[in-house]
PDB file of C-alpha atoms in Angstrom:
ATOM      1  CA  UNK A   1       0.233   0.029   0.036  1.00  0.00           C
ATOM      2  CA  UNK A   2       1.258   3.349  -0.861  1.00  0.00           C
ATOM      3  CA  UNK A   3      -0.147   6.071   1.656  1.00  0.00           C
ATOM      4  CA  UNK A   4       0.684   9.643   0.097  1.00  0.00           C
ATOM      5  CA  UNK A   5      -1.450  11.671   2.382  1.00  0.00           C
ATOM      6  CA  UNK A   6       0.021  15.274   2.878  1.00  0.00           C
ATOM      7  CA  UNK A   7      -0.873  17.934   5.555  1.00  0.00           C
ATOM      8  CA  UNK A   8       1.994  20.379   4.411  1.00  0.00           C
ATOM      9  CA  UNK A   9       4.131  20.690   1.462  1.00  0.00           C
ATOM     10  CA  UNK A  10       3.063  18.390  -1.447  1.00  0.00           C
ATOM     11  CA  UNK A  11       5.899  17.118  -3.636  1.00  0.00           C
ATOM     12  CA  UNK A  12       5.194  17.172  -7.202  1.00  0.00           C
ATOM     13  CA  UNK A  13       7.093  13.617  -7.319  1.00  0.00           C
ATOM     14  CA  UNK A  14       4.261  11.748  -5.461  1.00  0.00           C
ATOM     15  CA  UNK A  15       2.171  10.966  -8.664  1.00  0.00           C
ATOM     16  CA  UNK A  16       5.251   9.829 -10.694  1.00  0.00           C
ATOM     17  CA  UNK A  17       6.546   7.681  -7.743  1.00  0.00           C
ATOM     18  CA  UNK A  18       3.091   6.118  -7.420  1.00  0.00           C
ATOM     19  CA  UNK A  19       3.197   5.230 -11.314  1.00  0.00           C
ATOM     20  CA  UNK A  20       6.750   3.998 -10.985  1.00  0.00           C
ATOM     21  CA  UNK A  21       5.958   1.692  -8.129  1.00  0.00           C
ATOM     22  CA  UNK A  22       2.688   0.462  -9.366  1.00  0.00           C
ATOM     23  CA  UNK A  23       4.596  -0.464 -12.779  1.00  0.00           C
ATOM     24  CA  UNK A  24       7.688  -2.098 -10.973  1.00  0.00           C
ATOM     25  CA  UNK A  25       5.264  -3.925  -8.753  1.00  0.00           C
ATOM     26  CA  UNK A  26       2.917  -5.117 -11.510  1.00  0.00           C
ATOM     27  CA  UNK A  27       6.163  -6.717 -13.312  1.00  0.00           C
ATOM     28  CA  UNK A  28       6.580  -8.693  -9.908  1.00  0.00           C
ATOM     29  CA  UNK A  29       3.000  -9.792  -9.627  1.00  0.00           C
ATOM     30  CA  UNK A  30       2.426  -7.472  -6.748  1.00  0.00           C
ATOM     31  CA  UNK A  31      -1.079  -5.976  -6.182  1.00  0.00           C
ATOM     32  CA  UNK A  32      -0.070  -2.260  -5.212  1.00  0.00           C
ATOM     33  CA  UNK A  33      -2.998   0.237  -4.066  1.00  0.00           C
ATOM     34  CA  UNK A  34      -2.387   3.941  -3.429  1.00  0.00           C
ATOM     35  CA  UNK A  35      -4.489   6.053  -1.045  1.00  0.00           C
ATOM     36  CA  UNK A  36      -4.506   9.471   0.851  1.00  0.00           C
ATOM     37  CA  UNK A  37      -7.245   8.009   3.116  1.00  0.00           C
ATOM     38  CA  UNK A  38      -6.250   7.368   6.725  1.00  0.00           C
ATOM     39  CA  UNK A  39      -9.127   5.429   7.450  1.00  0.00           C
ATOM     40  CA  UNK A  40      -7.567   2.275   5.835  1.00  0.00           C
ATOM     41  CA  UNK A  41      -5.291   2.064   8.964  1.00  0.00           C
ATOM     42  CA  UNK A  42      -7.353  -0.302  10.666  1.00  0.00           C
ATOM     43  CA  UNK A  43      -6.394  -4.098  11.516  1.00  0.00           C
ATOM     44  CA  UNK A  44      -9.113  -5.337   8.779  1.00  0.00           C
ATOM     45  CA  UNK A  45      -7.550  -3.390   6.013  1.00  0.00           C
ATOM     46  CA  UNK A  46      -3.485  -3.622   7.212  1.00  0.00           C
ATOM     47  CA  UNK A  47      -3.791  -7.375   7.295  1.00  0.00           C
ATOM     48  CA  UNK A  48      -4.282  -7.431   3.435  1.00  0.00           C
ATOM     49  CA  UNK A  49      -0.821  -5.878   2.995  1.00  0.00           C
ATOM     50  CA  UNK A  50       2.611  -6.861   3.417  1.00  0.00           C
ATOM     51  CA  UNK A  51       4.131  -3.351   3.476  1.00  0.00           C
ATOM     52  CA  UNK A  52       3.060   0.008   3.771  1.00  0.00           C
ATOM     53  CA  UNK A  53       4.949   2.811   1.837  1.00  0.00           C
ATOM     54  CA  UNK A  54       4.798   6.401   3.033  1.00  0.00           C
ATOM     55  CA  UNK A  55       5.591   8.161  -0.172  1.00  0.00           C
ATOM     56  CA  UNK A  56       6.548  11.758   0.761  1.00  0.00           C
ATOM     57  CA  UNK A  57       4.221  12.350   3.339  1.00  0.00           C
ATOM     58  CA  UNK A  58       4.079  15.462   5.494  1.00  0.00           C
ATOM     59  CA  UNK A  59       2.638  16.773   8.501  1.00  0.00           C
ATOM     60  CA  UNK A  60       0.128  15.327  10.806  1.00  0.00           C
ATOM     61  CA  UNK A  61      -1.775  12.804   8.942  1.00  0.00           C
ATOM     62  CA  UNK A  62      -3.233   9.982  11.314  1.00  0.00           C
ATOM     63  CA  UNK A  63      -5.540   9.911  14.276  1.00  0.00           C
ATOM     64  CA  UNK A  64      -4.638   8.378  17.440  1.00  0.00           C
ATOM     65  CA  UNK A  65      -6.628   5.097  16.750  1.00  0.00           C
ATOM     66  CA  UNK A  66      -5.024   4.810  13.145  1.00  0.00           C
ATOM     67  CA  UNK A  67      -1.476   5.284  14.843  1.00  0.00           C
ATOM     68  CA  UNK A  68      -2.038   2.195  17.152  1.00  0.00           C
ATOM     69  CA  UNK A  69      -3.257   0.015  14.284  1.00  0.00           C
ATOM     70  CA  UNK A  70      -0.083   0.781  12.232  1.00  0.00           C
ATOM     71  CA  UNK A  71       2.257   0.271  15.197  1.00  0.00           C
ATOM     72  CA  UNK A  72       0.572  -3.247  15.685  1.00  0.00           C
ATOM     73  CA  UNK A  73       0.915  -4.129  12.113  1.00  0.00           C
ATOM     74  CA  UNK A  74       4.624  -3.277  12.101  1.00  0.00           C
ATOM     75  CA  UNK A  75       5.263  -4.889  15.334  1.00  0.00           C
ATOM     76  CA  UNK A  76       3.468  -8.154  14.404  1.00  0.00           C
ATOM     77  CA  UNK A  77       5.561  -8.221  11.251  1.00  0.00           C
ATOM     78  CA  UNK A  78       4.436  -5.796   8.699  1.00  0.00           C
ATOM     79  CA  UNK A  79       6.859  -3.621   6.646  1.00  0.00           C
ATOM     80  CA  UNK A  80       7.324  -0.086   6.487  1.00  0.00           C
ATOM     81  CA  UNK A  81       8.985   2.038   3.753  1.00  0.00           C
ATOM     82  CA  UNK A  82       9.584   5.910   4.174  1.00  0.00           C
ATOM     83  CA  UNK A  83      10.383   7.637   1.073  1.00  0.00           C
ATOM     84  CA  UNK A  84      11.798  11.380   1.366  1.00  0.00           C
ATOM     85  CA  UNK A  85       9.422  13.650   3.304  1.00  0.00           C
ATOM     86  CA  UNK A  86       8.011  10.718   5.321  1.00  0.00           C
ATOM     87  CA  UNK A  87      10.705  11.825   7.878  1.00  0.00           C
ATOM     88  CA  UNK A  88       9.073  15.256   7.843  1.00  0.00           C
ATOM     89  CA  UNK A  89       5.693  13.583   9.013  1.00  0.00           C
ATOM     90  CA  UNK A  90       4.120  13.241  12.737  1.00  0.00           C
ATOM     91  CA  UNK A  91       7.132  14.641  14.481  1.00  0.00           C
ATOM     92  CA  UNK A  92       5.552  14.351  17.858  1.00  0.00           C
ATOM     93  CA  UNK A  93       4.721  10.763  17.453  1.00  0.00           C
ATOM     94  CA  UNK A  94       7.419   8.946  19.657  1.00  0.00           C
ATOM     95  CA  UNK A  95       6.793   5.546  18.103  1.00  0.00           C
ATOM     96  CA  UNK A  96       7.301   6.753  14.670  1.00  0.00           C
ATOM     97  CA  UNK A  97      10.390   8.532  15.532  1.00  0.00           C
ATOM     98  CA  UNK A  98      11.682   5.242  17.105  1.00  0.00           C
ATOM     99  CA  UNK A  99      11.024   3.514  13.967  1.00  0.00           C
ATOM    100  CA  UNK A 100      12.669   5.968  11.671  1.00  0.00           C
ATOM    101  CA  UNK A 101      15.579   6.687  13.949  1.00  0.00           C
ATOM    102  CA  UNK A 102      15.251  10.290  13.639  1.00  0.00           C
ATOM    103  CA  UNK A 103      13.253  13.029  11.719  1.00  0.00           C
ATOM    104  CA  UNK A 104      13.818  15.890   9.170  1.00  0.00           C
ATOM    105  CA  UNK A 105      15.585  19.035  10.420  1.00  0.00           C
ATOM    106  CA  UNK A 106      16.422  20.869   7.136  1.00  0.00           C
ATOM    107  CA  UNK A 107      17.585  20.961   3.668  1.00  0.00           C
ATOM    108  CA  UNK A 108      20.322  22.992   2.070  1.00  0.00           C
ATOM    109  CA  UNK A 109      19.004  26.198   0.455  1.00  0.00           C
ATOM    110  CA  UNK A 110      22.298  28.209   0.018  1.00  0.00           C
ATOM    111  CA  UNK A 111      23.700  28.412  -2.550  1.00  0.00           C
ATOM    112  CA  UNK A 112      21.419  25.651  -4.257  1.00  0.00           C
ATOM    113  CA  UNK A 113      18.277  24.071  -3.304  1.00  0.00           C
ATOM    114  CA  UNK A 114      18.902  20.736  -5.642  1.00  0.00           C
ATOM    115  CA  UNK A 115      22.320  19.688  -6.022  1.00  0.00           C
ATOM    116  CA  UNK A 116      24.408  17.110  -7.311  1.00  0.00           C
ATOM    117  CA  UNK A 117      26.085  14.852  -4.886  1.00  0.00           C
ATOM    118  CA  UNK A 118      28.094  11.704  -4.296  1.00  0.00           C
ATOM    119  CA  UNK A 119      26.657   9.052  -2.646  1.00  0.00           C
ATOM    120  CA  UNK A 120      28.670   6.242  -0.919  1.00  0.00           C
ATOM    121  CA  UNK A 121      27.033   2.754  -0.890  1.00  0.00           C
ATOM    122  CA  UNK A 122      28.216   1.534   2.409  1.00  0.00           C
ATOM    123  CA  UNK A 123      26.545  -1.856   2.296  1.00  0.00           C
ATOM    124  CA  UNK A 124      26.399  -3.452  -1.373  1.00  0.00           C
ATOM    125  CA  UNK A 125      25.207  -6.843  -0.004  1.00  0.00           C
ATOM    126  CA  UNK A 126      21.540  -5.685   0.977  1.00  0.00           C
ATOM    127  CA  UNK A 127      18.511  -5.988  -1.052  1.00  0.00           C
ATOM    128  CA  UNK A 128      18.126  -2.423  -1.924  1.00  0.00           C
ATOM    129  CA  UNK A 129      21.803  -1.763  -2.525  1.00  0.00           C
ATOM    130  CA  UNK A 130      23.275  -4.587  -4.454  1.00  0.00           C
ATOM    131  CA  UNK A 131      22.930  -3.363  -7.595  1.00  0.00           C
ATOM    132  CA  UNK A 132      24.899   0.105  -6.846  1.00  0.00           C
ATOM    133  CA  UNK A 133      28.443   1.032  -7.389  1.00  0.00           C
ATOM    134  CA  UNK A 134      30.622   2.068  -4.461  1.00  0.00           C
ATOM    135  CA  UNK A 135      30.255   5.842  -5.342  1.00  0.00           C
ATOM    136  CA  UNK A 136      27.329   7.275  -7.587  1.00  0.00           C
ATOM    137  CA  UNK A 137      25.972  10.841  -8.183  1.00  0.00           C
ATOM    138  CA  UNK A 138      22.734  12.115  -7.892  1.00  0.00           C
ATOM    139  CA  UNK A 139      20.557  15.376  -8.008  1.00  0.00           C
ATOM    140  CA  UNK A 140      18.256  15.812  -5.106  1.00  0.00           C
ATOM    141  CA  UNK A 141      17.076  17.786  -2.010  1.00  0.00           C
ATOM    142  CA  UNK A 142      19.449  16.649   0.380  1.00  0.00           C
ATOM    143  CA  UNK A 143      17.978  16.208   4.104  1.00  0.00           C
ATOM    144  CA  UNK A 144      19.724  16.900   7.205  1.00  0.00           C
ATOM    145  CA  UNK A 145      18.158  14.986  10.006  1.00  0.00           C
ATOM    146  CA  UNK A 146      17.825  16.031  13.889  1.00  0.00           C
ATOM    147  CA  UNK A 147      20.181  13.425  14.909  1.00  0.00           C
ATOM    148  CA  UNK A 148      22.332  10.836  13.031  1.00  0.00           C
ATOM    149  CA  UNK A 149      20.930   7.445  13.062  1.00  0.00           C
ATOM    150  CA  UNK A 150      24.631   5.768  12.876  1.00  0.00           C
ATOM    151  CA  UNK A 151      25.203   3.639  15.701  1.00  0.00           C
ATOM    152  CA  UNK A 152      21.744   3.235  16.879  1.00  0.00           C
ATOM    153  CA  UNK A 153      20.443  -0.089  17.862  1.00  0.00           C
ATOM    154  CA  UNK A 154      19.038  -2.262  15.097  1.00  0.00           C
ATOM    155  CA  UNK A 155      19.687   0.252  12.316  1.00  0.00           C
ATOM    156  CA  UNK A 156      22.098  -0.237   9.434  1.00  0.00           C
ATOM    157  CA  UNK A 157      23.125   2.726   7.152  1.00  0.00           C
ATOM    158  CA  UNK A 158      23.046   1.645   3.710  1.00  0.00           C
ATOM    159  CA  UNK A 159      23.876   5.014   1.837  1.00  0.00           C
ATOM    160  CA  UNK A 160      25.668   8.318   2.993  1.00  0.00           C
ATOM    161  CA  UNK A 161      26.284  11.460   1.413  1.00  0.00           C
ATOM    162  CA  UNK A 162      29.748  12.977   0.915  1.00  0.00           C
ATOM    163  CA  UNK A 163      29.043  16.391   1.859  1.00  0.00           C
ATOM    164  CA  UNK A 164      32.386  17.480   0.324  1.00  0.00           C
ATOM    165  CA  UNK A 165      30.971  16.730  -3.117  1.00  0.00           C
ATOM    166  CA  UNK A 166      28.301  19.714  -2.872  1.00  0.00           C
ATOM    167  CA  UNK A 167      28.344  23.062  -1.559  1.00  0.00           C
ATOM    168  CA  UNK A 168      26.660  23.450   1.881  1.00  0.00           C
ATOM    169  CA  UNK A 169      26.411  26.844   3.177  1.00  0.00           C
ATOM    170  CA  UNK A 170      23.075  27.405   4.920  1.00  0.00           C
ATOM    171  CA  UNK A 171      21.695  25.443   6.692  1.00  0.00           C
ATOM    172  CA  UNK A 172      24.701  23.703   7.804  1.00  0.00           C
ATOM    173  CA  UNK A 173      24.767  20.060   6.810  1.00  0.00           C
ATOM    174  CA  UNK A 174      25.569  16.854   9.204  1.00  0.00           C
ATOM    175  CA  UNK A 175      29.281  16.684   8.494  1.00  0.00           C
ATOM    176  CA  UNK A 176      31.418  13.852   7.611  1.00  0.00           C
ATOM    177  CA  UNK A 177      29.331  10.887   8.490  1.00  0.00           C
ATOM    178  CA  UNK A 178      25.745  11.988   6.730  1.00  0.00           C
ATOM    179  CA  UNK A 179      23.437   9.030   6.243  1.00  0.00           C
ATOM    180  CA  UNK A 180      20.737   9.273   3.699  1.00  0.00           C
ATOM    181  CA  UNK A 181      19.227   5.671   3.457  1.00  0.00           C
ATOM    182  CA  UNK A 182      19.036   3.033   6.129  1.00  0.00           C
ATOM    183  CA  UNK A 183      17.120   0.210   7.818  1.00  0.00           C
ATOM    184  CA  UNK A 184      15.538  -0.616  11.151  1.00  0.00           C
ATOM    185  CA  UNK A 185      13.955  -3.399  12.883  1.00  0.00           C
ATOM    186  CA  UNK A 186      10.956  -2.813  15.311  1.00  0.00           C
ATOM    187  CA  UNK A 187       9.848  -5.815  17.103  1.00  0.00           C
ATOM    188  CA  UNK A 188       9.014  -8.261  14.126  1.00  0.00           C
ATOM    189  CA  UNK A 189       8.674  -5.547  11.543  1.00  0.00           C
ATOM    190  CA  UNK A 190      11.274  -4.059   9.106  1.00  0.00           C
ATOM    191  CA  UNK A 191      11.537  -0.643   8.287  1.00  0.00           C
ATOM    192  CA  UNK A 192      13.484   0.797   5.190  1.00  0.00           C
ATOM    193  CA  UNK A 193      14.113   4.590   4.633  1.00  0.00           C
ATOM    194  CA  UNK A 194      15.641   6.620   2.212  1.00  0.00           C
ATOM    195  CA  UNK A 195      15.849  10.491   1.919  1.00  0.00           C
ATOM    196  CA  UNK A 196      15.901  10.621  -2.118  1.00  0.00           C
ATOM    197  CA  UNK A 197      12.739  11.317  -3.916  1.00  0.00           C
ATOM    198  CA  UNK A 198      12.052  15.180  -4.046  1.00  0.00           C
ATOM    199  CA  UNK A 199      12.450  15.074  -7.727  1.00  0.00           C
ATOM    200  CA  UNK A 200      10.505  12.933 -10.212  1.00  0.00           C
ATOM    201  CA  UNK A 201      13.566  11.861 -11.782  1.00  0.00           C
ATOM    202  CA  UNK A 202      14.313   9.441  -8.801  1.00  0.00           C
ATOM    203  CA  UNK A 203      11.469   7.297 -10.011  1.00  0.00           C
ATOM    204  CA  UNK A 204      13.071   7.164 -13.553  1.00  0.00           C
ATOM    205  CA  UNK A 205      16.844   6.659 -12.678  1.00  0.00           C
ATOM    206  CA  UNK A 206      17.515   2.969 -12.310  1.00  0.00           C
ATOM    207  CA  UNK A 207      20.114   3.426  -9.476  1.00  0.00           C
ATOM    208  CA  UNK A 208      17.450   5.155  -7.310  1.00  0.00           C
ATOM    209  CA  UNK A 209      14.209   3.284  -8.453  1.00  0.00           C
ATOM    210  CA  UNK A 210      15.796  -0.048  -7.793  1.00  0.00           C
ATOM    211  CA  UNK A 211      17.099   1.041  -4.629  1.00  0.00           C
ATOM    212  CA  UNK A 212      13.443   2.112  -3.450  1.00  0.00           C
ATOM    213  CA  UNK A 213      11.882  -1.431  -5.082  1.00  0.00           C
ATOM    214  CA  UNK A 214      14.591  -3.450  -3.457  1.00  0.00           C
ATOM    215  CA  UNK A 215      13.760  -1.527  -0.107  1.00  0.00           C
ATOM    216  CA  UNK A 216      10.069  -2.376  -0.564  1.00  0.00           C
ATOM    217  CA  UNK A 217      11.064  -6.079  -1.217  1.00  0.00           C
ATOM    218  CA  UNK A 218      13.356  -6.654   1.989  1.00  0.00           C
ATOM    219  CA  UNK A 219      10.673  -4.748   4.152  1.00  0.00           C
ATOM    220  CA  UNK A 220       7.861  -6.829   2.981  1.00  0.00           C
ATOM    221  CA  UNK A 221       9.760 -10.257   2.597  1.00  0.00           C
ATOM    222  CA  UNK A 222       8.931 -10.790  -1.017  1.00  0.00           C
TER     223      UNK A 222
END
């Protein structure tokens, strides 16, 4: 299930992302549904899915009851995938912050909002990264997070950004060790997050699209 509700900035890349994930899913025999309706977060509906994708969601998007249903889904073995501004969602939901490991803080505005950066594939054995080279370039809106997830329990950093490869003037970046994609495990559930996805090109470029599809496969145990 792709959940793309926004209660804040809405990315133009959401619709291309839905289409790309649906096409990739159809090629793999998946039944992919997309919705902005939070009412689907109840046990009866969630039990129909193996993985829930938050595709550039923003703001506060779920009721207390919907949150409880989603927590139970993940902790009992359901998969979660967060794309881009999924980390700029539900900042005050403690469980969700533990699932992600952190939240969005800022992104570079000066000198450029979008920048080409060199990405470092730290783990090339994971389902979401085994197709990637050690180093590769991508243009995106590069997020800084409230705290680094590196070294946190159960979290594995898959990809980081080489901050020296693009100009970071304001706001300040995260420094030498800047994770941008990682995994976590919450009870029986799996979590995959990538900060990529501001640009629609994310869902055309084979490196980033296969990274996302691999993350969905891993989180959903396909």
